[in-house]
Amino acid sequence: MPWETSDPEIQVTFLDADDGIALDEQLEEPKLDLALLRRLPAIPLFADMPEGAFFELTTRMRTLRFAAGDVVAREGDPPGSLFVVIDGSVMVKVGDDEVINRLGEGDVFGEMSLLLDGPRRASIVADSSLEIFELDRELLNDVIDRYPAVADVLARLVKSRLVDLLLATAPIFTPFDGPSRRDLVRRFELREVAPGTRLITEGLPGDGLYVVVSGSFEVRRGDELVLARLVAGDVFGEISLLTHGEAVATVEALAPSMVLRLPRRGFQETIVLYPPVLEHIAQLAAERGATEGASDGSLVFT
């Protein structure tokens, strides 16, 4: 069932099928004491919700408890529910048990796979004894039906989490520690991109360095020669900045997307202050340059 939000980049869709993860053994009926109820409005998920939506969610959501080491959700599983950490903490793991984040009281997980209607992007493992609230798809369907503003609240959460995931996994950001990474990303602008939008145009100077947050882009030379498709974590626009010349390919959005953009005016200062950024894009440019003249047309200079 689709829900329109004021955000053109995220269409909130909840399927009617019950494909949530099996957590029956951890379920308890809601038992919200007054002290806990008073704390809930401070949690970002609930802070901006209409009063009626807040009341309905808090009276219908379920409580789950886990022991340290329990797997709450697995990477690749189908979407099912959104969760809020009430007590304890969890590890966010991708791939071969690489811990990319830890979440604690008030943090939310499960929202990206649920709202973007895709498989779970990470595994969630209890880092300690854990108590969480579960908001399943049926409950969210009902509440959004009566309070459409809830869809916008969830969309904002998804945007924030997508950027967090990018910072933890994209090679351009991973050389830095947490504080340096946060300082670096402040130099970028978060931009939403509609399908068909050109961010780089062949023959014109590029206006910045781009990192794909979500969605997909096509790299094209001329009107028909497709050189590459770019997805989350990919970088483009570096050649024009490094050479102070024109872009040799066009980059166009194929789907609703988000990018981080480092404007041209701030590029030189950034690579001086953060040398690993220059190292990464110089290596990327060299790798792309090595494909020039390849028979498969795989050059992806921008």
Coordinates of C-alpha atoms in Angstrom, one line a residue:
M1 CA 0.0 0.0 0.0
P2 CA 1.7 3.3 -1.1
W3 CA 1.7 6.5 0.9
E4 CA 2.6 9.9 -0.6
T5 CA 5.0 12.0 1.4
S6 CA 6.0 15.6 0.9
D7 CA 9.5 14.1 0.1
P8 CA 9.7 13.3 -3.6
E9 CA 12.8 11.0 -3.0
I10 CA 11.1 8.5 -0.7
Q11 CA 7.8 6.8 -1.5
V12 CA 6.6 5.0 1.6
T13 CA 5.3 1.6 0.7
F14 CA 4.2 -1.1 3.1
L15 CA 3.1 -4.4 1.7
D16 CA 0.1 -6.1 3.0
A17 CA 1.8 -9.5 3.4
D18 CA 2.9 -10.5 6.8
D19 CA 6.5 -11.2 6.3
G20 CA 7.9 -9.9 9.5
I21 CA 10.6 -11.8 11.4
A22 CA 9.5 -14.4 13.9
L23 CA 9.8 -12.9 17.3
D24 CA 6.8 -14.5 19.1
E25 CA 9.0 -15.9 21.9
Q26 CA 10.2 -12.3 22.8
L27 CA 6.7 -10.7 22.7
E28 CA 5.0 -9.1 25.6
E29 CA 1.9 -7.1 25.8
P30 CA 2.5 -3.3 26.1
K31 CA 3.1 -2.3 29.7
L32 CA 4.1 1.3 29.5
D33 CA 4.7 2.9 33.0
L34 CA 4.3 6.6 33.4
A35 CA 8.0 7.3 33.7
L36 CA 8.7 5.6 30.4
L37 CA 5.7 7.3 28.7
R38 CA 7.1 10.7 29.7
R39 CA 10.4 9.9 28.1
L40 CA 9.0 8.8 24.8
P41 CA 8.3 12.3 23.3
A42 CA 12.0 13.0 23.5
I43 CA 12.8 10.2 21.1
P44 CA 13.2 11.6 17.6
L45 CA 10.8 9.1 16.1
F46 CA 8.0 10.4 18.3
A47 CA 9.0 14.0 18.8
D48 CA 7.4 15.4 15.7
M49 CA 4.3 13.2 15.5
P50 CA 0.8 14.4 15.9
E51 CA -0.6 13.7 19.4
G52 CA -3.1 11.2 18.1
A53 CA -0.5 9.3 16.2
F54 CA 1.8 9.2 19.2
F55 CA -1.0 7.9 21.4
E56 CA -2.0 5.2 19.0
L57 CA 1.5 4.0 18.4
T58 CA 2.5 3.9 22.1
T59 CA -0.6 2.0 23.1
R60 CA -0.4 -0.6 20.3
M61 CA 3.3 -1.2 19.9
R62 CA 4.8 -4.4 21.3
T63 CA 7.7 -4.9 23.7
L64 CA 10.5 -7.4 22.9
R65 CA 13.4 -8.5 25.1
F66 CA 16.7 -10.1 24.1
A67 CA 19.8 -11.3 25.8
A68 CA 23.3 -10.1 24.8
G69 CA 24.4 -11.8 21.6
D70 CA 20.9 -12.5 20.3
V71 CA 20.3 -11.7 16.6
V72 CA 17.4 -9.3 16.3
A73 CA 17.4 -8.9 12.5
R74 CA 19.5 -10.4 9.8
E75 CA 21.0 -8.7 6.7
G76 CA 19.1 -9.8 3.6
D77 CA 15.9 -10.7 5.4
P78 CA 12.6 -9.2 4.0
P79 CA 11.3 -6.1 5.7
G80 CA 8.8 -6.5 8.6
S81 CA 8.9 -4.0 11.4
L82 CA 10.5 -0.9 12.7
F83 CA 12.1 -1.0 16.2
V84 CA 13.0 1.5 18.9
V85 CA 15.7 0.8 21.5
I86 CA 14.3 1.5 25.0
D87 CA 17.0 -0.1 27.1
G88 CA 20.4 -1.5 26.2
S89 CA 22.3 -1.3 22.9
V90 CA 22.7 -3.1 19.6
M91 CA 25.5 -3.6 17.1
V92 CA 24.9 -2.9 13.4
K93 CA 26.8 -5.4 11.3
V94 CA 27.3 -5.8 7.6
G95 CA 29.0 -8.5 5.5
D96 CA 31.3 -10.7 7.5
D97 CA 30.3 -9.4 10.9
E98 CA 31.9 -5.9 10.4
V99 CA 30.4 -3.6 13.1
I100 CA 29.6 -0.3 11.4
N101 CA 27.6 1.3 14.2
R102 CA 26.1 0.9 17.7
L103 CA 22.7 2.1 18.6
G104 CA 21.4 2.9 22.1
E105 CA 18.4 4.2 23.9
G106 CA 16.0 6.2 21.6
D107 CA 17.6 5.0 18.4
V108 CA 15.6 3.4 15.6
F109 CA 16.4 0.6 13.2
G110 CA 14.5 -1.3 10.6
E111 CA 13.1 1.8 9.0
M112 CA 15.1 1.7 5.8
S113 CA 14.1 -1.8 4.7
L114 CA 10.5 -1.2 5.7
L115 CA 10.0 2.2 4.0
L116 CA 12.2 1.5 0.9
D117 CA 10.6 -2.0 0.6
G118 CA 13.9 -3.8 0.2
P119 CA 15.8 -6.4 2.1
R120 CA 17.5 -5.5 5.4
R121 CA 20.8 -3.8 4.8
A122 CA 22.5 -4.9 8.0
S123 CA 22.2 -7.4 10.8
I124 CA 21.2 -6.2 14.3
V125 CA 22.8 -8.0 17.3
A126 CA 22.1 -7.3 20.9
D127 CA 25.2 -5.8 22.5
S128 CA 23.7 -6.2 26.0
S129 CA 20.5 -7.2 27.6
L130 CA 18.0 -5.4 25.4
E131 CA 14.5 -4.0 25.5
I132 CA 12.9 -2.6 22.3
F133 CA 9.6 -1.6 21.0
E134 CA 8.3 -3.1 17.7
L135 CA 6.0 -1.2 15.3
D136 CA 4.9 -3.6 12.7
R137 CA 3.8 -2.9 9.2
E138 CA 0.1 -3.3 10.0
L139 CA 0.3 -0.8 12.8
L140 CA 2.2 1.7 10.7
N141 CA -0.3 1.3 7.9
D142 CA -3.2 2.1 10.2
V143 CA -1.5 5.1 11.7
I144 CA -0.3 6.6 8.5
D145 CA -3.8 6.2 7.0
R146 CA -5.1 8.5 9.7
Y147 CA -2.0 10.7 10.2
P148 CA -0.2 11.2 6.9
A149 CA 2.4 13.4 8.6
V150 CA 3.9 10.3 10.1
A151 CA 5.1 9.2 6.7
D152 CA 7.2 12.4 6.5
V153 CA 8.7 11.8 10.0
L154 CA 9.8 8.3 8.8
A155 CA 11.1 9.7 5.6
R156 CA 13.4 12.1 7.5
L157 CA 14.7 9.2 9.6
V158 CA 15.5 7.2 6.4
K159 CA 17.5 10.1 5.0
S160 CA 19.5 10.5 8.1
R161 CA 20.2 6.7 8.3
L162 CA 21.2 6.5 4.6
V163 CA 23.8 9.2 5.2
D164 CA 25.1 7.4 8.3
L165 CA 25.4 4.2 6.4
L166 CA 27.3 5.9 3.6
L167 CA 29.7 7.5 6.0
A168 CA 30.4 4.1 7.6
T169 CA 30.9 2.2 4.3
A170 CA 32.0 4.5 1.4
P171 CA 35.7 4.4 0.7
I172 CA 36.0 8.1 0.5
F173 CA 34.9 8.5 4.2
T174 CA 36.2 5.3 5.9
P175 CA 39.8 6.4 6.3
F176 CA 38.7 9.0 8.9
D177 CA 37.7 8.6 12.6
G178 CA 34.3 9.6 13.8
P179 CA 34.9 13.3 14.6
S180 CA 36.9 13.9 11.4
R181 CA 34.3 12.1 9.3
R182 CA 31.5 14.3 10.8
D183 CA 33.6 17.5 10.1
L184 CA 34.3 16.3 6.6
V185 CA 30.6 15.6 5.7
R186 CA 29.6 19.1 6.9
R187 CA 31.4 20.4 3.9
F188 CA 29.0 18.5 1.6
E189 CA 25.5 19.4 0.8
L190 CA 22.7 16.8 0.8
R191 CA 20.7 17.1 -2.4
E192 CA 17.7 15.2 -3.7
V193 CA 17.6 14.4 -7.4
A194 CA 14.6 13.6 -9.5
P195 CA 14.8 11.0 -12.3
G196 CA 16.2 12.6 -15.5
T197 CA 18.2 15.3 -13.8
R198 CA 21.7 15.9 -15.1
L199 CA 24.3 16.6 -12.5
I200 CA 27.3 16.5 -14.8
T201 CA 27.0 17.5 -18.5
E202 CA 29.6 16.4 -21.1
G203 CA 31.5 19.4 -22.4
L204 CA 30.8 21.7 -19.5
P205 CA 32.9 22.2 -16.3
G206 CA 31.7 20.2 -13.3
D207 CA 30.3 22.1 -10.3
G208 CA 31.5 19.7 -7.6
L209 CA 32.4 16.3 -6.3
Y210 CA 29.4 14.0 -5.9
V211 CA 28.9 10.9 -3.7
V212 CA 25.8 8.8 -4.3
V213 CA 23.8 8.3 -1.2
S214 CA 20.8 6.4 -2.7
G215 CA 19.3 5.7 -6.1
S216 CA 21.2 5.2 -9.3
F217 CA 22.8 7.2 -12.1
E218 CA 23.8 6.6 -15.7
V219 CA 27.1 7.8 -17.1
R220 CA 26.8 8.5 -20.8
R221 CA 29.0 9.8 -23.6
G222 CA 27.1 11.4 -26.5
D223 CA 23.5 10.5 -26.8
E224 CA 23.7 6.7 -26.7
L225 CA 27.0 5.3 -25.3
V226 CA 26.3 4.2 -21.7
L227 CA 29.6 3.9 -19.9
A228 CA 28.5 2.9 -16.4
R229 CA 25.8 2.9 -13.8
L230 CA 26.5 4.4 -10.4
V231 CA 24.9 3.4 -7.1
A232 CA 25.3 4.2 -3.3
G233 CA 28.9 4.9 -2.4
D234 CA 30.1 5.7 -5.9
V235 CA 31.9 9.0 -6.6
F236 CA 31.7 11.2 -9.7
G237 CA 32.8 14.6 -10.9
E238 CA 36.4 14.2 -9.8
I239 CA 38.1 14.5 -13.2
S240 CA 36.8 18.0 -14.0
L241 CA 37.9 19.2 -10.5
L242 CA 41.3 17.7 -10.7
T243 CA 42.1 18.9 -14.3
H244 CA 40.2 22.2 -14.1
G245 CA 38.7 21.1 -17.4
E246 CA 35.4 20.0 -18.9
A247 CA 33.5 16.9 -18.1
V248 CA 33.9 14.2 -20.7
A249 CA 30.6 12.4 -19.9
T250 CA 27.1 13.2 -18.7
V251 CA 25.8 11.8 -15.4
E252 CA 22.0 11.6 -15.2
A253 CA 19.7 10.2 -12.5
L254 CA 17.8 7.0 -13.4
A255 CA 15.6 7.0 -10.3
P256 CA 14.7 9.2 -7.3
S257 CA 18.1 9.6 -5.7
M258 CA 20.1 11.5 -3.1
V259 CA 23.7 12.7 -3.4
L260 CA 26.3 14.5 -1.2
R261 CA 27.8 17.3 -3.2
L262 CA 31.1 19.0 -2.3
P263 CA 30.9 22.4 -4.2
R264 CA 33.8 23.3 -6.5
R265 CA 34.6 26.4 -4.4
G266 CA 35.4 24.2 -1.3
F267 CA 37.2 21.4 -3.1
Q268 CA 40.7 22.7 -2.9
E269 CA 40.5 23.5 0.8
T270 CA 39.0 20.1 1.6
I271 CA 41.7 18.1 -0.1
V272 CA 44.4 20.1 1.7
L273 CA 42.7 19.5 5.1
Y274 CA 41.8 15.9 4.3
P275 CA 44.5 14.4 2.2
P276 CA 42.9 10.9 2.1
V277 CA 40.1 12.4 0.0
L278 CA 42.6 13.5 -2.6
E279 CA 44.3 10.1 -2.5
H280 CA 41.0 8.3 -3.0
I281 CA 39.8 10.4 -5.9
A282 CA 43.2 10.5 -7.6
Q283 CA 43.3 6.7 -7.4
L284 CA 39.8 6.5 -8.8
A285 CA 40.7 8.9 -11.6
A286 CA 43.7 6.8 -12.5
E287 CA 41.7 3.6 -12.5
R288 CA 39.1 5.2 -14.7
G289 CA 41.8 6.7 -17.0
A290 CA 43.3 3.3 -17.4
T291 CA 40.2 2.2 -19.2
E292 CA 40.3 4.9 -21.8
G293 CA 40.2 3.4 -25.2
A294 CA 39.0 0.0 -23.9
S295 CA 36.8 -1.8 -26.4
D296 CA 33.9 -2.0 -24.0
G297 CA 33.7 1.8 -23.7
S298 CA 34.1 1.5 -20.0
L299 CA 35.6 4.9 -19.4
V300 CA 33.6 6.8 -16.8
F301 CA 35.4 10.1 -16.5
T302 CA 33.3 12.9 -15.3

